[in-house]
XYZ file of C-alpha atoms in Angstrom:
672
model
C -36.134 -7.314 -4.057
C -33.314 -9.843 -4.414
C -30.156 -10.181 -1.776
C -27.065 -8.222 -2.695
C -23.333 -8.814 -1.293
C -21.536 -5.742 -0.533
C -18.596 -5.035 0.992
C -18.003 -1.420 2.372
C -15.127 0.748 3.388
C -14.338 4.093 5.014
C -10.895 5.588 4.467
C -8.118 4.344 7.409
C -7.731 6.895 10.496
C -3.905 7.520 11.189
C -2.637 6.199 14.379
C -1.211 9.773 15.353
C -3.789 10.979 16.875
C -7.697 11.479 18.239
C -10.481 10.929 16.079
C -11.931 14.458 15.623
C -15.459 15.629 14.133
C -14.033 16.212 10.608
C -13.049 12.791 10.498
C -16.731 11.642 11.728
C -18.220 12.828 8.703
C -17.089 9.998 6.744
C -17.706 7.181 9.081
C -20.853 8.524 9.853
C -21.623 8.466 6.228
C -20.455 5.116 5.786
C -22.123 3.460 8.918
C -25.729 5.360 7.486
C -25.441 3.666 4.485
C -24.431 0.373 5.566
C -27.154 0.237 8.415
C -29.766 0.779 5.414
C -28.029 -1.850 3.353
C -28.722 -4.414 6.420
C -32.162 -3.078 7.107
C -33.447 -3.821 3.511
C -31.990 -7.472 4.046
C -28.799 -7.335 1.826
C -25.787 -9.154 3.372
C -23.488 -6.269 4.209
C -19.717 -6.331 5.466
C -18.251 -2.893 6.859
C -14.211 -3.104 7.534
C -11.959 -0.570 8.815
C -8.535 -0.574 10.197
C -5.858 2.118 11.781
C -3.319 3.457 8.953
C -0.238 2.451 11.541
C 2.830 2.887 9.080
C 4.850 5.887 8.410
C 7.166 8.450 9.586
C 5.199 10.551 11.867
C 4.326 7.454 13.987
C 7.729 6.612 14.449
C 9.127 9.832 15.036
C 6.015 10.215 17.688
C 6.895 7.353 19.760
C 10.238 7.797 19.781
C 9.005 11.647 21.529
C 7.084 9.717 24.184
C 10.089 7.040 24.493
C 7.768 4.009 23.858
C 7.791 1.745 20.505
C 5.521 2.293 17.463
C 3.944 -0.887 18.455
C 2.862 0.259 21.572
C 1.670 3.637 20.331
C -0.610 2.272 17.706
C -1.959 -0.624 20.021
C -2.833 2.768 22.443
C -4.350 4.653 19.644
C -6.794 1.631 18.831
C -8.325 1.525 21.263
C -8.927 5.232 21.949
C -10.224 5.206 17.954
C -12.357 2.169 18.485
C -14.102 3.297 21.979
C -15.105 6.717 20.250
C -16.100 5.260 16.736
C -18.772 2.703 19.435
C -20.188 5.369 21.246
C -20.645 7.009 18.096
C -22.612 3.803 16.746
C -20.405 3.291 13.782
C -20.475 -0.156 14.003
C -17.879 -2.048 11.962
C -17.729 -5.671 11.817
C -14.344 -5.831 11.994
C -11.765 -3.632 12.948
C -8.138 -3.941 12.099
C -4.507 -2.451 11.903
C -2.107 -1.763 8.951
C 0.391 -3.553 11.090
C -0.876 -7.066 10.812
C 0.275 -10.108 9.220
C -2.500 -10.650 6.926
C -1.385 -7.025 5.271
C 1.930 -7.512 5.596
C 1.023 -11.234 3.316
C -1.014 -9.256 0.711
C 1.246 -6.224 0.230
C 3.856 -8.808 -0.244
C 1.883 -10.686 -2.803
C 0.736 -7.471 -4.620
C 3.923 -6.078 -4.504
C 5.305 -9.323 -6.138
C 2.672 -9.546 -8.329
C 3.636 -6.483 -10.106
C 7.129 -6.974 -10.031
C 6.417 -10.283 -12.096
C 4.223 -8.325 -14.675
C 6.787 -5.809 -15.246
C 5.562 -2.842 -13.307
C 7.915 -2.421 -10.598
C 11.496 -0.336 -11.058
C 14.000 1.263 -9.771
C 16.623 3.701 -10.018
C 18.679 5.599 -7.917
C 17.259 9.724 -6.768
C 18.409 12.286 -4.906
C 16.455 12.876 -1.146
C 16.514 15.912 1.433
C 18.587 13.976 4.447
C 18.745 15.278 8.187
C 22.549 14.937 9.210
C 20.968 15.294 12.837
C 18.538 12.293 12.967
C 20.381 10.286 10.220
C 17.386 10.045 7.779
C 15.682 10.711 4.523
C 12.829 13.579 5.105
C 9.611 13.115 3.797
C 8.209 16.115 1.986
C 5.996 17.712 4.698
C 9.121 17.146 7.551
C 11.085 20.077 5.729
C 9.906 24.031 5.866
C 10.906 26.812 4.596
C 10.103 29.742 2.070
C 8.484 29.328 -1.192
C 10.264 29.726 -4.210
C 7.900 31.603 -6.018
C 5.991 33.830 -3.388
C 8.577 33.992 -0.508
C 5.966 32.969 1.562
C 7.305 31.486 5.250
C 6.814 28.556 6.959
C 6.072 26.267 3.929
C 6.284 22.458 3.155
C 8.360 20.742 0.929
C 5.792 20.102 -1.653
C 3.579 22.897 -1.995
C 2.781 26.632 -0.837
C -0.016 27.027 1.477
C 0.017 30.965 0.296
C -0.117 30.699 -3.541
C -0.880 27.149 -3.777
C 2.843 26.281 -5.842
C 4.031 22.850 -5.741
C 7.901 22.703 -5.901
C 10.335 19.954 -5.051
C 12.004 20.295 -1.562
C 15.289 21.218 -2.972
C 13.908 24.159 -4.399
C 12.952 25.495 -0.934
C 14.296 28.586 0.411
C 15.995 28.554 3.810
C 14.919 25.089 4.296
C 14.984 23.348 7.420
C 14.417 19.779 9.170
C 11.066 19.808 11.099
C 12.581 16.866 12.971
C 15.686 18.192 14.255
C 15.890 22.033 12.883
C 18.611 21.225 10.958
C 19.371 22.533 7.405
C 18.970 19.336 5.368
C 21.615 18.265 2.664
C 21.301 16.002 0.001
C 22.108 12.413 -0.321
C 21.416 9.843 -2.895
C 19.438 6.055 -2.306
C 17.683 3.487 -4.691
C 14.258 3.479 -4.776
C 11.538 1.333 -5.969
C 8.400 2.693 -8.665
C 5.139 1.146 -10.044
C 4.894 2.360 -13.501
C 1.599 3.751 -13.712
C 1.427 4.851 -17.009
C 1.069 1.102 -17.474
C -2.275 1.635 -16.711
C -3.366 4.778 -18.431
C -5.698 3.273 -20.415
C -7.074 0.847 -18.307
C -7.792 3.763 -15.830
C -9.281 5.845 -18.020
C -11.886 2.960 -19.045
C -12.612 2.172 -15.556
C -12.919 6.115 -14.607
C -15.445 6.465 -17.436
C -17.276 3.208 -16.391
C -19.955 4.947 -13.521
C -17.586 4.235 -10.868
C -16.658 7.831 -9.767
C -18.547 10.893 -9.153
C -18.931 13.124 -12.423
C -16.641 16.250 -10.652
C -14.282 13.322 -9.396
C -14.419 11.719 -13.095
C -13.651 15.291 -14.565
C -10.811 15.958 -12.149
C -8.830 12.395 -13.006
C -9.318 13.278 -16.430
C -7.037 16.621 -16.135
C -4.378 13.939 -14.161
C -4.093 11.647 -16.923
C -4.098 14.490 -19.960
C -0.990 15.476 -17.726
C 0.637 11.929 -18.656
C 1.022 9.673 -15.002
C 4.453 9.388 -13.269
C 6.112 6.795 -11.879
C 5.085 6.307 -8.221
C 7.642 6.056 -5.698
C 6.372 3.171 -3.706
C 9.448 2.705 -1.267
C 10.669 4.180 1.834
C 14.614 4.143 3.708
C 15.150 2.748 6.957
C 14.673 3.918 9.863
C 10.775 3.660 8.940
C 7.770 1.943 10.333
C 6.400 -0.037 8.218
C 7.137 -3.689 5.815
C 10.380 -4.400 4.724
C 10.470 -4.839 0.492
C 10.950 -8.490 -0.091
C 14.727 -8.529 -1.216
C 15.673 -5.467 -1.024
C 16.793 -5.011 2.703
C 16.758 -0.900 4.443
C 13.716 -0.515 1.858
C 10.243 -0.060 3.485
C 6.818 -0.087 1.179
C 5.678 3.581 1.420
C 2.642 3.851 3.844
C 0.228 4.430 1.323
C 1.169 1.257 -0.575
C 0.077 -0.804 2.078
C -2.758 1.256 3.509
C -5.645 0.250 0.792
C -4.130 -2.919 1.280
C -5.530 -2.656 4.649
C -8.931 -2.897 3.474
C -8.371 -6.275 2.274
C -6.618 -7.256 4.780
C -9.323 -6.309 7.174
C -11.656 -8.343 5.525
C -9.710 -11.388 5.035
C -9.370 -11.057 9.380
C -13.174 -10.702 9.267
C -13.289 -13.806 6.903
C -11.442 -15.964 9.077
C -13.751 -15.551 12.311
C -16.881 -15.631 10.523
C -16.309 -18.210 7.435
C -16.514 -16.071 4.470
C -15.005 -16.789 1.105
C -12.208 -13.944 1.043
C -11.868 -14.392 -2.657
C -15.549 -14.429 -3.577
C -15.089 -10.775 -2.928
C -11.745 -10.173 -4.593
C -11.266 -12.114 -7.234
C -11.255 -10.444 -11.063
C -14.587 -11.798 -11.623
C -16.237 -11.200 -8.458
C -19.748 -10.141 -8.648
C -19.586 -8.763 -4.912
C -19.989 -4.963 -4.426
C -16.922 -3.120 -3.104
C -17.712 0.221 -2.176
C -14.863 2.865 -0.786
C -16.261 5.783 0.748
C -13.244 8.435 1.437
C -12.550 12.494 1.792
C -11.657 13.970 -1.276
C -8.111 15.061 -0.833
C -7.030 11.393 -1.067
C -9.136 10.559 -4.637
C -5.489 10.601 -6.570
C -4.273 7.441 -4.230
C -7.888 5.593 -4.425
C -8.847 6.466 -8.202
C -5.696 5.881 -9.421
C -2.933 4.047 -7.780
C -5.471 2.026 -6.175
C -7.036 0.346 -9.172
C -3.836 0.298 -10.855
C -2.523 -1.811 -7.896
C -5.525 -4.402 -7.950
C -5.337 -4.715 -11.798
C -1.523 -5.696 -12.092
C -2.302 -7.510 -9.319
C -4.550 -9.758 -10.401
C -7.498 -8.398 -8.333
C -10.807 -6.995 -8.765
C -11.477 -2.957 -8.985
C -14.059 -1.057 -6.691
C -17.663 -1.101 -8.143
C -17.306 2.433 -6.962
C -15.592 5.165 -4.898
C -17.641 7.772 -3.120
C -15.899 10.906 -1.936
C -17.118 13.816 0.146
C -16.005 17.085 1.347
C -14.479 18.733 4.231
C -16.406 19.865 7.181
C -16.681 23.820 8.197
C -17.938 24.920 11.961
C -19.564 28.162 11.853
C -18.896 28.726 8.584
C -15.051 28.473 8.833
C -12.060 25.889 9.128
C -11.938 24.429 12.540
C -9.684 26.239 14.752
C -8.268 25.523 18.178
C -8.056 28.936 19.012
C -11.744 29.306 18.687
C -12.652 25.859 19.938
C -14.024 24.390 16.772
C -11.386 22.087 16.020
C -13.655 19.400 18.501
C -12.105 15.710 19.154
C -14.600 12.548 19.465
C -14.351 12.315 22.802
C -14.663 16.026 23.323
C -17.919 16.087 22.185
C -18.820 12.514 24.034
C -18.065 14.497 27.466
C -21.159 17.092 27.084
C -23.841 15.596 23.879
C -25.150 13.275 22.298
C -23.986 11.246 19.397
C -27.119 10.783 17.945
C -27.629 14.545 17.844
C -24.444 14.901 15.951
C -25.431 11.715 13.406
C -28.684 13.313 12.474
C -27.352 16.307 11.962
C -24.703 15.408 9.855
C -27.437 13.283 7.848
C -29.353 16.090 7.008
C -26.660 17.883 5.849
C -25.073 15.199 3.499
C -25.324 14.982 -0.262
C -23.638 12.658 -2.851
C -21.639 15.761 -4.037
C -17.805 16.669 -2.874
C -19.050 19.874 -1.382
C -18.002 20.904 2.742
C -20.830 20.999 4.860
C -21.120 23.261 7.579
C -21.744 22.716 11.202
C -23.531 25.570 12.234
C -24.040 25.625 16.052
C -27.068 27.587 16.337
C -28.339 25.463 13.499
C -27.339 22.215 15.381
C -29.373 23.080 18.409
C -32.580 23.965 15.821
C -32.779 21.313 14.065
C -31.998 18.626 16.436
C -34.856 19.996 19.044
C -37.320 20.680 16.395
C -36.549 17.795 14.165
C -36.399 15.061 16.424
C -37.388 15.936 19.354
C -40.375 18.155 18.395
C -41.576 16.240 15.522
C -40.557 12.711 15.860
C -40.442 11.864 19.978
C -42.623 13.878 20.480
C -45.606 11.973 19.239
C -44.639 9.343 21.238
C -44.635 11.423 24.111
C -47.949 12.784 23.172
C -50.365 9.701 22.616
C -48.730 7.488 24.815
C -49.617 8.571 27.919
C -53.297 8.255 27.518
C -52.787 4.991 25.841
C -51.141 4.254 29.458
C -53.871 5.931 31.682
C -56.837 4.947 29.941
C -56.190 1.539 27.890
C -53.541 -0.599 30.083
C -50.643 0.047 27.224
C -52.832 -1.691 24.671
C -52.978 -0.145 21.042
C -56.996 -0.292 19.182
C -58.349 -3.121 17.367
C -58.883 -0.833 14.180
C -56.417 1.600 12.313
C -58.234 4.826 11.956
C -56.874 6.108 9.147
C -55.758 3.374 6.627
C -55.459 5.983 3.857
C -53.120 8.342 5.788
C -51.103 4.999 7.273
C -50.874 3.831 3.383
C -49.258 7.444 2.367
C -46.867 6.676 5.077
C -45.838 3.085 3.979
C -45.915 3.939 0.232
C -42.859 6.793 0.488
C -40.653 4.054 1.529
C -39.084 3.334 -2.416
C -38.738 6.947 -2.639
C -36.852 7.228 0.807
C -34.994 4.148 -0.203
C -33.073 5.634 -3.203
C -32.216 8.775 -1.721
C -30.476 6.534 0.688
C -29.033 4.272 -1.722
C -27.786 7.586 -3.433
C -26.280 8.985 -0.546
C -29.122 12.183 -0.565
C -29.209 11.368 3.234
C -29.979 15.588 3.486
C -33.271 15.132 0.847
C -34.193 11.782 2.319
C -34.446 13.680 6.422
C -36.674 16.176 4.146
C -38.711 13.260 3.313
C -39.423 11.738 6.754
C -39.961 15.246 8.005
C -42.380 16.049 5.764
C -44.357 12.782 6.999
C -43.203 13.614 10.627
C -45.038 16.727 9.944
C -48.329 15.452 8.636
C -48.051 12.685 11.995
C -48.342 16.078 13.796
C -50.875 17.788 11.708
C -53.195 14.789 12.174
C -53.048 14.458 16.103
C -52.972 18.774 16.365
C -56.445 18.405 14.401
C -57.929 15.583 16.205
C -56.592 16.764 19.861
C -56.744 13.930 21.719
C -56.220 16.158 24.759
C -59.690 17.680 24.308
C -61.112 14.432 23.304
C -60.339 12.805 26.331
C -62.353 15.484 28.601
C -65.354 14.575 26.582
C -68.318 11.966 27.600
C -68.367 8.690 25.645
C -65.242 9.321 23.157
C -63.254 6.638 24.499
C -63.054 4.361 21.151
C -62.295 7.791 19.283
C -59.303 8.625 21.700
C -58.002 5.250 21.518
C -58.144 4.910 17.672
C -56.412 8.654 17.592
C -53.165 8.022 19.719
C -52.970 4.537 18.644
C -52.890 5.912 14.880
C -50.238 8.265 16.234
C -47.934 5.427 17.442
C -48.327 3.458 14.521
C -47.201 6.889 12.309
C -44.212 7.100 14.722
C -42.976 3.457 14.413
C -43.232 3.920 10.590
C -40.962 7.733 11.167
C -38.436 5.287 13.505
C -37.759 2.605 11.052
C -37.112 5.122 8.738
C -34.890 7.061 10.924
C -33.225 3.654 11.891
C -29.700 4.090 10.027
C -29.316 7.596 11.469
C -29.820 7.487 14.897
C -30.319 3.887 15.928
C -29.724 3.925 19.706
C -33.755 6.232 19.812
C -34.558 3.427 17.124
C -33.700 0.559 19.664
C -35.127 2.280 22.683
C -38.289 3.116 20.430
C -38.285 -0.691 19.727
C -38.077 -1.678 23.043
C -41.077 0.943 23.931
C -43.159 -0.656 21.221
C -42.143 -4.431 21.803
C -41.002 -4.885 18.742
C -38.349 -6.484 17.364
C -35.395 -4.898 15.293
C -37.308 -3.196 12.895
C -36.851 -4.291 8.810
C -37.184 -1.330 6.073
C -41.230 -0.514 6.348
C -41.739 -1.742 3.014
C -45.348 -3.980 3.642
C -45.269 -3.056 7.983
C -49.045 -3.323 8.769
C -50.473 -1.134 11.327
C -50.303 -2.260 14.822
C -53.786 -3.252 16.508
C -54.500 -4.827 19.778
C -50.908 -4.473 20.330
C -49.404 -3.995 24.158
C -46.633 -1.391 24.286
C -44.658 -0.805 27.309
C -44.793 2.483 29.286
C -43.127 5.236 27.637
C -39.750 6.823 28.364
C -37.991 9.858 27.218
C -36.279 9.023 24.135
C -34.291 12.243 23.716
C -33.361 15.682 25.121
C -33.459 19.030 23.403
C -29.623 20.445 22.954
C -28.716 22.328 25.682
C -26.855 25.683 24.388
C -24.329 25.426 27.611
C -23.245 22.131 26.326
C -22.728 23.578 23.350
C -20.852 25.981 24.540
C -18.721 23.684 27.050
C -17.771 22.049 23.916
C -16.425 25.078 22.564
C -14.846 25.971 25.861
C -13.219 22.081 26.212
C -12.115 22.186 23.029
C -10.286 25.766 23.180
C -6.084 25.359 23.441
C -4.786 28.198 24.993
C -4.012 31.282 23.386
C -0.981 32.411 26.027
C 2.106 30.470 25.844
C 3.936 29.158 28.446
C 7.447 28.449 26.454
C 9.746 30.470 28.333
C 10.341 31.692 31.923
C 10.740 35.503 32.261
C 11.985 36.498 35.740
C 9.572 39.349 36.759
C 8.281 38.757 40.151
C 10.867 41.443 41.239
C 8.980 43.409 43.707
C 6.563 39.868 44.963
C 7.143 37.411 47.696
C 9.190 34.948 47.461
C 7.625 31.424 46.210
C 7.166 28.454 48.670
C 10.114 26.919 48.756
C 11.183 23.236 47.027
C 13.551 20.544 47.861
C 16.972 20.036 46.119
C 15.429 16.986 44.988
C 12.855 18.324 43.113
C 15.354 20.840 41.213
C 17.616 18.410 40.595
C 14.911 16.894 38.400
C 15.902 19.780 35.746
C 17.633 19.527 32.672
C 19.400 22.575 32.639
C 21.385 23.670 29.524
C 23.087 26.229 27.625
C 21.782 26.225 24.320
C 23.207 28.578 20.922
C 20.686 30.072 19.364
C 21.099 29.255 15.922
C 17.999 31.290 14.323
C 15.122 32.981 15.388
C 11.918 34.383 13.737
C 9.111 36.134 14.455
C 5.384 34.632 14.875
C 2.795 36.054 12.791
C -0.329 36.974 15.520
C 1.776 36.817 18.238
C 3.009 40.500 19.982
C 5.420 38.651 22.468
C 6.861 35.413 20.813
C 9.565 35.004 19.003
C 10.364 30.959 17.387
C 13.532 29.862 18.140
C 15.482 27.110 16.719
C 18.671 25.726 19.383
C 20.926 23.387 19.576
C 21.376 22.000 22.920
C 24.268 19.534 22.002
C 23.117 16.539 20.754
C 19.780 17.857 19.050
C 17.920 21.085 17.716
C 14.867 22.044 19.627
C 12.189 24.186 18.471
C 11.104 27.192 21.469
C 8.810 29.521 21.443
C 9.958 32.432 23.734
C 8.017 35.728 25.071
C 11.080 37.991 24.883
C 10.574 39.885 21.287
C 9.822 43.022 23.144
C 13.501 43.019 24.283
C 14.969 41.235 21.084
C 15.124 41.197 17.180
C 15.207 38.028 15.833
C 18.259 39.123 14.106
C 19.652 40.179 17.202
C 19.393 36.770 18.847
C 21.684 34.319 16.553
C 24.664 33.105 18.034
C 23.224 33.979 21.164
C 23.239 31.830 24.172
C 20.370 30.958 26.106
C 19.454 28.423 29.252
C 17.051 26.184 28.427
C 15.206 23.594 30.628
C 15.594 20.651 28.192
C 13.467 17.892 29.910
C 10.557 19.939 29.934
C 7.402 18.195 28.292
C 6.504 19.569 24.595
C 3.801 21.599 24.399
C 1.315 21.577 21.335
C 0.441 25.432 21.489
C -1.699 27.785 18.413
C 1.964 28.106 16.659
C 3.186 24.895 17.039
C 5.143 22.520 19.463
C 7.162 24.278 21.996
C 10.176 21.439 23.139
C 11.814 23.496 26.360
C 11.420 26.855 28.069
C 14.135 29.709 28.081
C 15.149 30.963 31.006
C 16.187 34.605 30.859
C 15.931 37.576 33.644
C 15.173 40.767 33.999
C 11.708 42.696 35.007
C 10.394 42.416 31.851
C 9.258 44.781 28.806
C 12.346 45.767 27.233
C 14.173 44.410 30.254
C 14.836 40.647 29.830
C 18.645 39.911 29.575
C 19.875 36.441 28.020
C 23.725 35.854 27.288
C 25.598 36.744 24.548
C 28.474 33.881 23.293
C 31.484 35.691 24.667
C 29.250 36.478 28.173
C 28.975 32.771 28.111
C 32.451 32.146 28.090
C 33.459 34.637 30.825
C 30.948 32.427 33.096
C 32.391 29.670 32.074
C 29.083 27.826 30.399
C 29.665 25.618 27.705
C 26.941 23.724 25.071
C 26.511 19.976 26.738
């Protein structure tokens, strides 16, 4: 088997939030494949980075009162800590906000421009007059122009599937400020994607993508490729386009270039030759693991950019499906939208790695995390079948034979049967058919346990003059365990490492030519893995639930209750109380008491959820004045983000009172 040179990437996680279990499907899948390649002796490098540019980053940093650079630095630390505990072992982890990425993005843009693939023209876009910024499609919401569904994004309707322009939305509002967007013209820069149509058709049909992906890409090609807008206007967090002040590279231009940038940084650290991997005639293999939702960017835009700039294209792009939990989309209200950190606080990360491996295939179908199946599979396979072999045999080896294995292999044919499956299992790993590989390995584990059950070492141990047989049977069990762990090493690296310590072995390569361990001394066995505790699964779910009871408003309902403990005036002075005008009020689907209010507090608009539905219809609230706690920390709720608290009075129910416009004037209140 000749050595291969391989560069592997996973899609870049966005630096705007934590890693969750849905993300981990991809990173664990990629890490397993990379570990397998390294175990086989290949020269394989695994790089990734935080995707650190774009409007959401800029707005979140602004809402937290910090710089975008501070935000992405903090998130990077959090992301890498999560990856490390899940044993996702990048050779280098970088950021798209790096000098390497800026240099490469500029180089690729300039080469595309020199080749005539860049054009510019004036376009009309939605503009937020309050925030003074152009709005991405996803930052505009309104009513679908086709089916009328409310609260839909500016590019497509999640209710009926229609696609449209943000200008087609009815009752459109800016997600940033709540203001009605206006239209404004601006010069933008475009990549002439249609110039790469034939190149892309040939590449797509060259075995570089899965068949289902190829069929979808063919549909897009048949529809004709449009020019791709690669620029965004200030304010924007990203790289400014050379020669175009106030214009920035769209995040999806520099994000995939982040793969190159991360590897370039690794080359500087390790003394590798960057061009050997990225020049057009490179013999190195290049693979991207991605989710099926970003195929368009990776299988059309990315190969076109690389070709136009004189770089090599990927050897293959491997797309995967989404994660469902208990058969449904991940849900915050049900506690199944689980962050990586929440899982780590309660459960063993190796359990999840194995479960994902047991479910993954080379296709793009979604995979389901069923908690019942998760417990049963981990407990049965890893603990009951594999670790149990070492547990059952090691005690006799320690007590009766001073931790030394027998001098000969008791069942050479059975042992060879385990070794002979190495190529079949290797082909399944190579083809990303991890679920089939796990079934093959567990079939061997069943054979090992069947052998031990038939020989019954616990019975032999009680018989006289049977020490030799006991020694050989238990040593055979340890040898079979050793091969199984070697096969599982890409999936459960921590278990493999602890098993190697137990077996007194160096890091195990792929078991192509393993000879039985004979006359070999092992260490005392220590428990390698415990069973899944259902109580800990319940704890993960509970910790992942977001409160179903919003605290978005303060309604005075304690008429007959004792007055709360007094506070100092200085504490009260911390509150920023403002009279706000209700611009818009809407019912909230699935909420009995809530109304969603868009309020003008003078220098900006806010979205606030208020529990006053029992007293007011949405129509009756428009134009009314309310008192708002403006400096209350925003609260993320099941229905959205509430950016303040409405103060109302009354005993509750239908008797809740807010001000009308003339009432505000009578008491001398004004909007700040």
